[in-house]
JSON list of C-alpha atoms and ligand atoms in Angstrom, two decimals:
[
{"chain": "A", "resi": 1, "resn": "UNK", "atom": "CA", "xyz": [95.68, 40.25, 123.88]},
{"chain": "A", "resi": 2, "resn": "UNK", "atom": "CA", "xyz": [95.12, 39.77, 120.10]},
{"chain": "A", "resi": 3, "resn": "UNK", "atom": "CA", "xyz": [94.30, 36.22, 119.06]},
{"chain": "A", "resi": 4, "resn": "UNK", "atom": "CA", "xyz": [97.06, 35.21, 116.43]},
{"chain": "A", "resi": 5, "resn": "UNK", "atom": "CA", "xyz": [95.39, 31.75, 116.05]},
{"chain": "A", "resi": 6, "resn": "UNK", "atom": "CA", "xyz": [97.83, 29.88, 117.82]},
{"chain": "A", "resi": 7, "resn": "UNK", "atom": "CA", "xyz": [98.57, 29.15, 121.71]},
{"chain": "A", "resi": 8, "resn": "UNK", "atom": "CA", "xyz": [101.80, 30.52, 123.86]},
{"chain": "A", "resi": 9, "resn": "UNK", "atom": "CA", "xyz": [103.12, 28.95, 126.95]},
{"chain": "A", "resi": 10, "resn": "UNK", "atom": "CA", "xyz": [101.56, 30.74, 129.68]},
{"chain": "A", "resi": 11, "resn": "UNK", "atom": "CA", "xyz": [104.85, 31.52, 131.57]},
{"chain": "A", "resi": 12, "resn": "UNK", "atom": "CA", "xyz": [106.61, 33.17, 128.93]},
{"chain": "A", "resi": 13, "resn": "UNK", "atom": "CA", "xyz": [103.61, 35.11, 127.69]},
{"chain": "A", "resi": 14, "resn": "UNK", "atom": "CA", "xyz": [104.71, 38.97, 127.57]},
{"chain": "A", "resi": 15, "resn": "UNK", "atom": "CA", "xyz": [101.59, 41.06, 127.29]},
{"chain": "A", "resi": 16, "resn": "UNK", "atom": "CA", "xyz": [102.81, 44.37, 125.81]},
{"chain": "A", "resi": 17, "resn": "UNK", "atom": "CA", "xyz": [99.46, 45.89, 126.79]},
{"chain": "A", "resi": 18, "resn": "UNK", "atom": "CA", "xyz": [100.32, 45.21, 130.84]},
{"chain": "A", "resi": 19, "resn": "UNK", "atom": "CA", "xyz": [104.22, 45.26, 130.70]},
{"chain": "A", "resi": 20, "resn": "UNK", "atom": "CA", "xyz": [105.79, 47.35, 133.10]},
{"chain": "A", "resi": 21, "resn": "UNK", "atom": "CA", "xyz": [107.84, 49.86, 131.52]},
{"chain": "A", "resi": 22, "resn": "UNK", "atom": "CA", "xyz": [108.95, 52.22, 134.38]},
{"chain": "A", "resi": 23, "resn": "UNK", "atom": "CA", "xyz": [112.41, 50.88, 135.06]},
{"chain": "A", "resi": 24, "resn": "UNK", "atom": "CA", "xyz": [113.13, 51.02, 131.12]},
{"chain": "A", "resi": 25, "resn": "UNK", "atom": "CA", "xyz": [111.55, 54.98, 131.23]},
{"chain": "A", "resi": 26, "resn": "UNK", "atom": "CA", "xyz": [113.59, 56.08, 134.11]},
{"chain": "A", "resi": 27, "resn": "UNK", "atom": "CA", "xyz": [116.94, 54.09, 132.52]},
{"chain": "A", "resi": 28, "resn": "UNK", "atom": "CA", "xyz": [116.43, 55.99, 129.18]},
{"chain": "A", "resi": 29, "resn": "UNK", "atom": "CA", "xyz": [115.76, 59.25, 131.14]},
{"chain": "A", "resi": 30, "resn": "UNK", "atom": "CA", "xyz": [118.89, 59.32, 132.99]},
{"chain": "A", "resi": 31, "resn": "UNK", "atom": "CA", "xyz": [120.96, 57.56, 130.26]},
{"chain": "A", "resi": 32, "resn": "UNK", "atom": "CA", "xyz": [119.06, 58.88, 127.10]},
{"chain": "A", "resi": 33, "resn": "UNK", "atom": "CA", "xyz": [122.16, 57.29, 124.95]},
{"chain": "A", "resi": 34, "resn": "UNK", "atom": "CA", "xyz": [120.61, 53.88, 125.45]},
{"chain": "A", "resi": 35, "resn": "UNK", "atom": "CA", "xyz": [117.86, 54.70, 123.12]},
{"chain": "A", "resi": 36, "resn": "UNK", "atom": "CA", "xyz": [120.21, 54.61, 119.89]},
{"chain": "A", "resi": 37, "resn": "UNK", "atom": "CA", "xyz": [121.06, 51.07, 120.88]},
{"chain": "A", "resi": 38, "resn": "UNK", "atom": "CA", "xyz": [120.80, 49.04, 117.24]},
{"chain": "A", "resi": 39, "resn": "UNK", "atom": "CA", "xyz": [121.22, 45.56, 118.78]},
{"chain": "A", "resi": 40, "resn": "UNK", "atom": "CA", "xyz": [124.54, 44.97, 116.84]},
{"chain": "A", "resi": 41, "resn": "UNK", "atom": "CA", "xyz": [125.72, 42.46, 119.48]},
{"chain": "A", "resi": 42, "resn": "UNK", "atom": "CA", "xyz": [129.12, 43.90, 120.08]},
{"chain": "A", "resi": 43, "resn": "UNK", "atom": "CA", "xyz": [128.84, 44.60, 123.64]},
{"chain": "A", "resi": 44, "resn": "UNK", "atom": "CA", "xyz": [127.74, 40.85, 123.73]},
{"chain": "A", "resi": 45, "resn": "UNK", "atom": "CA", "xyz": [130.57, 39.66, 122.03]},
{"chain": "A", "resi": 46, "resn": "UNK", "atom": "CA", "xyz": [133.40, 41.24, 123.78]},
{"chain": "A", "resi": 47, "resn": "UNK", "atom": "CA", "xyz": [131.71, 40.95, 127.52]},
{"chain": "A", "resi": 48, "resn": "UNK", "atom": "CA", "xyz": [134.44, 39.95, 130.19]},
{"chain": "A", "resi": 49, "resn": "UNK", "atom": "CA", "xyz": [131.84, 38.30, 132.18]},
{"chain": "A", "resi": 50, "resn": "UNK", "atom": "CA", "xyz": [130.80, 36.31, 129.55]},
{"chain": "A", "resi": 51, "resn": "UNK", "atom": "CA", "xyz": [133.81, 34.55, 129.02]},
{"chain": "A", "resi": 52, "resn": "UNK", "atom": "CA", "xyz": [133.55, 33.41, 133.01]},
{"chain": "A", "resi": 53, "resn": "UNK", "atom": "CA", "xyz": [129.84, 32.87, 133.19]},
{"chain": "A", "resi": 54, "resn": "UNK", "atom": "CA", "xyz": [126.48, 32.52, 131.33]},
{"chain": "A", "resi": 55, "resn": "UNK", "atom": "CA", "xyz": [125.85, 36.38, 130.81]},
{"chain": "A", "resi": 56, "resn": "UNK", "atom": "CA", "xyz": [124.47, 37.80, 127.75]},
{"chain": "A", "resi": 57, "resn": "UNK", "atom": "CA", "xyz": [124.21, 41.90, 127.61]},
{"chain": "A", "resi": 58, "resn": "UNK", "atom": "CA", "xyz": [121.80, 41.44, 124.89]},
{"chain": "A", "resi": 59, "resn": "UNK", "atom": "CA", "xyz": [119.25, 39.17, 126.97]},
{"chain": "A", "resi": 60, "resn": "UNK", "atom": "CA", "xyz": [119.99, 41.75, 129.76]},
{"chain": "A", "resi": 61, "resn": "UNK", "atom": "CA", "xyz": [118.72, 44.10, 127.58]},
{"chain": "A", "resi": 62, "resn": "UNK", "atom": "CA", "xyz": [115.62, 42.54, 126.34]},
{"chain": "A", "resi": 63, "resn": "UNK", "atom": "CA", "xyz": [114.68, 41.64, 129.55]},
{"chain": "A", "resi": 64, "resn": "UNK", "atom": "CA", "xyz": [114.75, 45.36, 130.47]},
{"chain": "A", "resi": 65, "resn": "UNK", "atom": "CA", "xyz": [113.14, 46.24, 127.17]},
{"chain": "A", "resi": 66, "resn": "UNK", "atom": "CA", "xyz": [110.15, 43.61, 128.39]},
{"chain": "A", "resi": 67, "resn": "UNK", "atom": "CA", "xyz": [109.96, 44.97, 132.07]},
{"chain": "A", "resi": 68, "resn": "UNK", "atom": "CA", "xyz": [110.82, 41.43, 132.96]},
{"chain": "A", "resi": 69, "resn": "UNK", "atom": "CA", "xyz": [112.63, 42.73, 136.31]},
{"chain": "A", "resi": 70, "resn": "UNK", "atom": "CA", "xyz": [112.66, 39.52, 138.32]},
{"chain": "A", "resi": 71, "resn": "UNK", "atom": "CA", "xyz": [114.77, 37.77, 135.67]},
{"chain": "A", "resi": 72, "resn": "UNK", "atom": "CA", "xyz": [116.64, 41.01, 134.98]},
{"chain": "A", "resi": 73, "resn": "UNK", "atom": "CA", "xyz": [117.92, 41.24, 138.70]},
{"chain": "A", "resi": 74, "resn": "UNK", "atom": "CA", "xyz": [119.66, 38.08, 138.92]},
{"chain": "A", "resi": 75, "resn": "UNK", "atom": "CA", "xyz": [121.32, 38.53, 135.33]},
{"chain": "A", "resi": 76, "resn": "UNK", "atom": "CA", "xyz": [122.47, 42.20, 136.07]},
{"chain": "A", "resi": 77, "resn": "UNK", "atom": "CA", "xyz": [124.40, 40.79, 139.31]},
{"chain": "A", "resi": 78, "resn": "UNK", "atom": "CA", "xyz": [126.87, 38.76, 136.73]},
{"chain": "A", "resi": 79, "resn": "UNK", "atom": "CA", "xyz": [128.30, 42.13, 135.07]},
{"chain": "A", "resi": 80, "resn": "UNK", "atom": "CA", "xyz": [131.43, 43.16, 136.43]},
{"chain": "A", "resi": 81, "resn": "UNK", "atom": "CA", "xyz": [131.37, 46.84, 135.30]},
{"chain": "A", "resi": 82, "resn": "UNK", "atom": "CA", "xyz": [134.77, 46.68, 133.73]},
{"chain": "A", "resi": 83, "resn": "UNK", "atom": "CA", "xyz": [133.60, 48.74, 130.90]},
{"chain": "A", "resi": 84, "resn": "UNK", "atom": "CA", "xyz": [134.79, 46.86, 128.02]},
{"chain": "A", "resi": 85, "resn": "UNK", "atom": "CA", "xyz": [131.53, 46.85, 126.30]},
{"chain": "A", "resi": 86, "resn": "UNK", "atom": "CA", "xyz": [131.73, 50.53, 125.91]},
{"chain": "A", "resi": 87, "resn": "UNK", "atom": "CA", "xyz": [135.26, 50.39, 123.74]},
{"chain": "A", "resi": 88, "resn": "UNK", "atom": "CA", "xyz": [133.48, 48.75, 121.14]},
{"chain": "A", "resi": 89, "resn": "UNK", "atom": "CA", "xyz": [129.85, 50.16, 121.09]},
{"chain": "A", "resi": 90, "resn": "UNK", "atom": "CA", "xyz": [129.52, 51.76, 117.68]},
{"chain": "A", "resi": 91, "resn": "UNK", "atom": "CA", "xyz": [126.92, 54.19, 118.93]},
{"chain": "A", "resi": 92, "resn": "UNK", "atom": "CA", "xyz": [129.03, 55.11, 122.03]},
{"chain": "A", "resi": 93, "resn": "UNK", "atom": "CA", "xyz": [126.33, 54.19, 124.68]},
{"chain": "A", "resi": 94, "resn": "UNK", "atom": "CA", "xyz": [127.33, 54.33, 128.47]},
{"chain": "A", "resi": 95, "resn": "UNK", "atom": "CA", "xyz": [126.46, 50.63, 129.18]},
{"chain": "A", "resi": 96, "resn": "UNK", "atom": "CA", "xyz": [128.15, 50.57, 132.31]},
{"chain": "A", "resi": 97, "resn": "UNK", "atom": "CA", "xyz": [125.97, 53.47, 133.88]},
{"chain": "A", "resi": 98, "resn": "UNK", "atom": "CA", "xyz": [122.83, 51.27, 132.12]},
{"chain": "A", "resi": 99, "resn": "UNK", "atom": "CA", "xyz": [123.80, 48.66, 134.11]},
{"chain": "A", "resi": 100, "resn": "UNK", "atom": "CA", "xyz": [124.53, 50.73, 137.26]},
{"chain": "A", "resi": 101, "resn": "UNK", "atom": "CA", "xyz": [121.00, 52.45, 137.05]},
{"chain": "A", "resi": 102, "resn": "UNK", "atom": "CA", "xyz": [119.33, 49.08, 136.52]},
{"chain": "A", "resi": 103, "resn": "UNK", "atom": "CA", "xyz": [121.06, 47.92, 139.94]},
{"chain": "A", "resi": 104, "resn": "UNK", "atom": "CA", "xyz": [120.24, 51.01, 141.45]},
{"chain": "A", "resi": 105, "resn": "UNK", "atom": "CA", "xyz": [116.53, 51.27, 140.76]},
{"chain": "A", "resi": 106, "resn": "UNK", "atom": "CA", "xyz": [115.18, 47.80, 140.39]},
{"chain": "A", "resi": 107, "resn": "UNK", "atom": "CA", "xyz": [114.05, 46.81, 143.60]},
{"chain": "A", "resi": 108, "resn": "UNK", "atom": "CA", "xyz": [111.78, 49.89, 143.23]},
{"chain": "A", "resi": 109, "resn": "UNK", "atom": "CA", "xyz": [110.08, 47.90, 140.42]},
{"chain": "A", "resi": 110, "resn": "UNK", "atom": "CA", "xyz": [110.47, 44.17, 141.35]},
{"chain": "A", "resi": 111, "resn": "UNK", "atom": "CA", "xyz": [106.91, 42.51, 142.19]},
{"chain": "A", "resi": 112, "resn": "UNK", "atom": "CA", "xyz": [106.83, 42.25, 145.85]},
{"chain": "A", "resi": 113, "resn": "UNK", "atom": "CA", "xyz": [105.91, 38.69, 145.91]},
{"chain": "A", "resi": 114, "resn": "UNK", "atom": "CA", "xyz": [108.81, 37.56, 143.53]},
{"chain": "B", "resi": 1, "resn": "LIG", "atom": "S1", "xyz": [127.40, 47.24, 121.07]},
{"chain": "B", "resi": 1, "resn": "LIG", "atom": "FE1", "xyz": [126.03, 49.34, 121.39]},
{"chain": "B", "resi": 1, "resn": "LIG", "atom": "S2", "xyz": [124.84, 49.62, 119.82]},
{"chain": "B", "resi": 1, "resn": "LIG", "atom": "FE2", "xyz": [125.59, 47.30, 119.84]},
{"chain": "B", "resi": 1, "resn": "LIG", "atom": "S3", "xyz": [123.92, 45.99, 121.04]},
{"chain": "B", "resi": 1, "resn": "LIG", "atom": "FE3", "xyz": [125.48, 46.76, 122.54]},
{"chain": "B", "resi": 1, "resn": "LIG", "atom": "S4", "xyz": [124.96, 48.77, 123.49]},
{"chain": "B", "resi": 1, "resn": "LIG", "atom": "FE4", "xyz": [123.76, 48.40, 121.34]},
{"chain": "B", "resi": 2, "resn": "LIG", "atom": "S1", "xyz": [130.64, 46.41, 131.88]},
{"chain": "B", "resi": 2, "resn": "LIG", "atom": "FE1", "xyz": [129.67, 44.39, 132.18]},
{"chain": "B", "resi": 2, "resn": "LIG", "atom": "S2", "xyz": [128.54, 43.93, 130.16]},
{"chain": "B", "resi": 2, "resn": "LIG", "atom": "FE2", "xyz": [130.07, 45.13, 129.85]},
{"chain": "B", "resi": 2, "resn": "LIG", "atom": "S3", "xyz": [131.91, 44.22, 129.31]},
{"chain": "B", "resi": 2, "resn": "LIG", "atom": "FE3", "xyz": [132.16, 44.39, 131.52]},
{"chain": "B", "resi": 2, "resn": "LIG", "atom": "S4", "xyz": [131.39, 42.84, 132.53]},
{"chain": "B", "resi": 2, "resn": "LIG", "atom": "FE4", "xyz": [130.45, 42.69, 130.10]}
]
């Protein structure tokens, strides 16, 4: 990894040379609308699940794009698949399908000993 001149907490290190992008690639291939997400946060602000539990669609998006499947698996269970986020998305992204695809495929890409 490139030396930026400061240290990082080992457990939170995301090495983009090593990260596992297979789940992200699968999701983007089946649901290409997700490629145009502009991270506006509209989905996060209107999420029904976030009113009830600690859940953040933006964080889910970040975990997926970083290949952090262990954290993503527990986070994704909190979505109720109500589809409210899709009603406000300015890019018309089918977020419910994105979440369904993650739920369906995440076990394939999760590290075996986690
Ligand atoms: S509302 Fe749509 S464009 Fe905005 S962050 Fe959510 S998915 Fe991305
Ligand atoms: S489908 Fe999931 S992410 Fe979207 S508003 Fe409903 S609970 Fe939140």
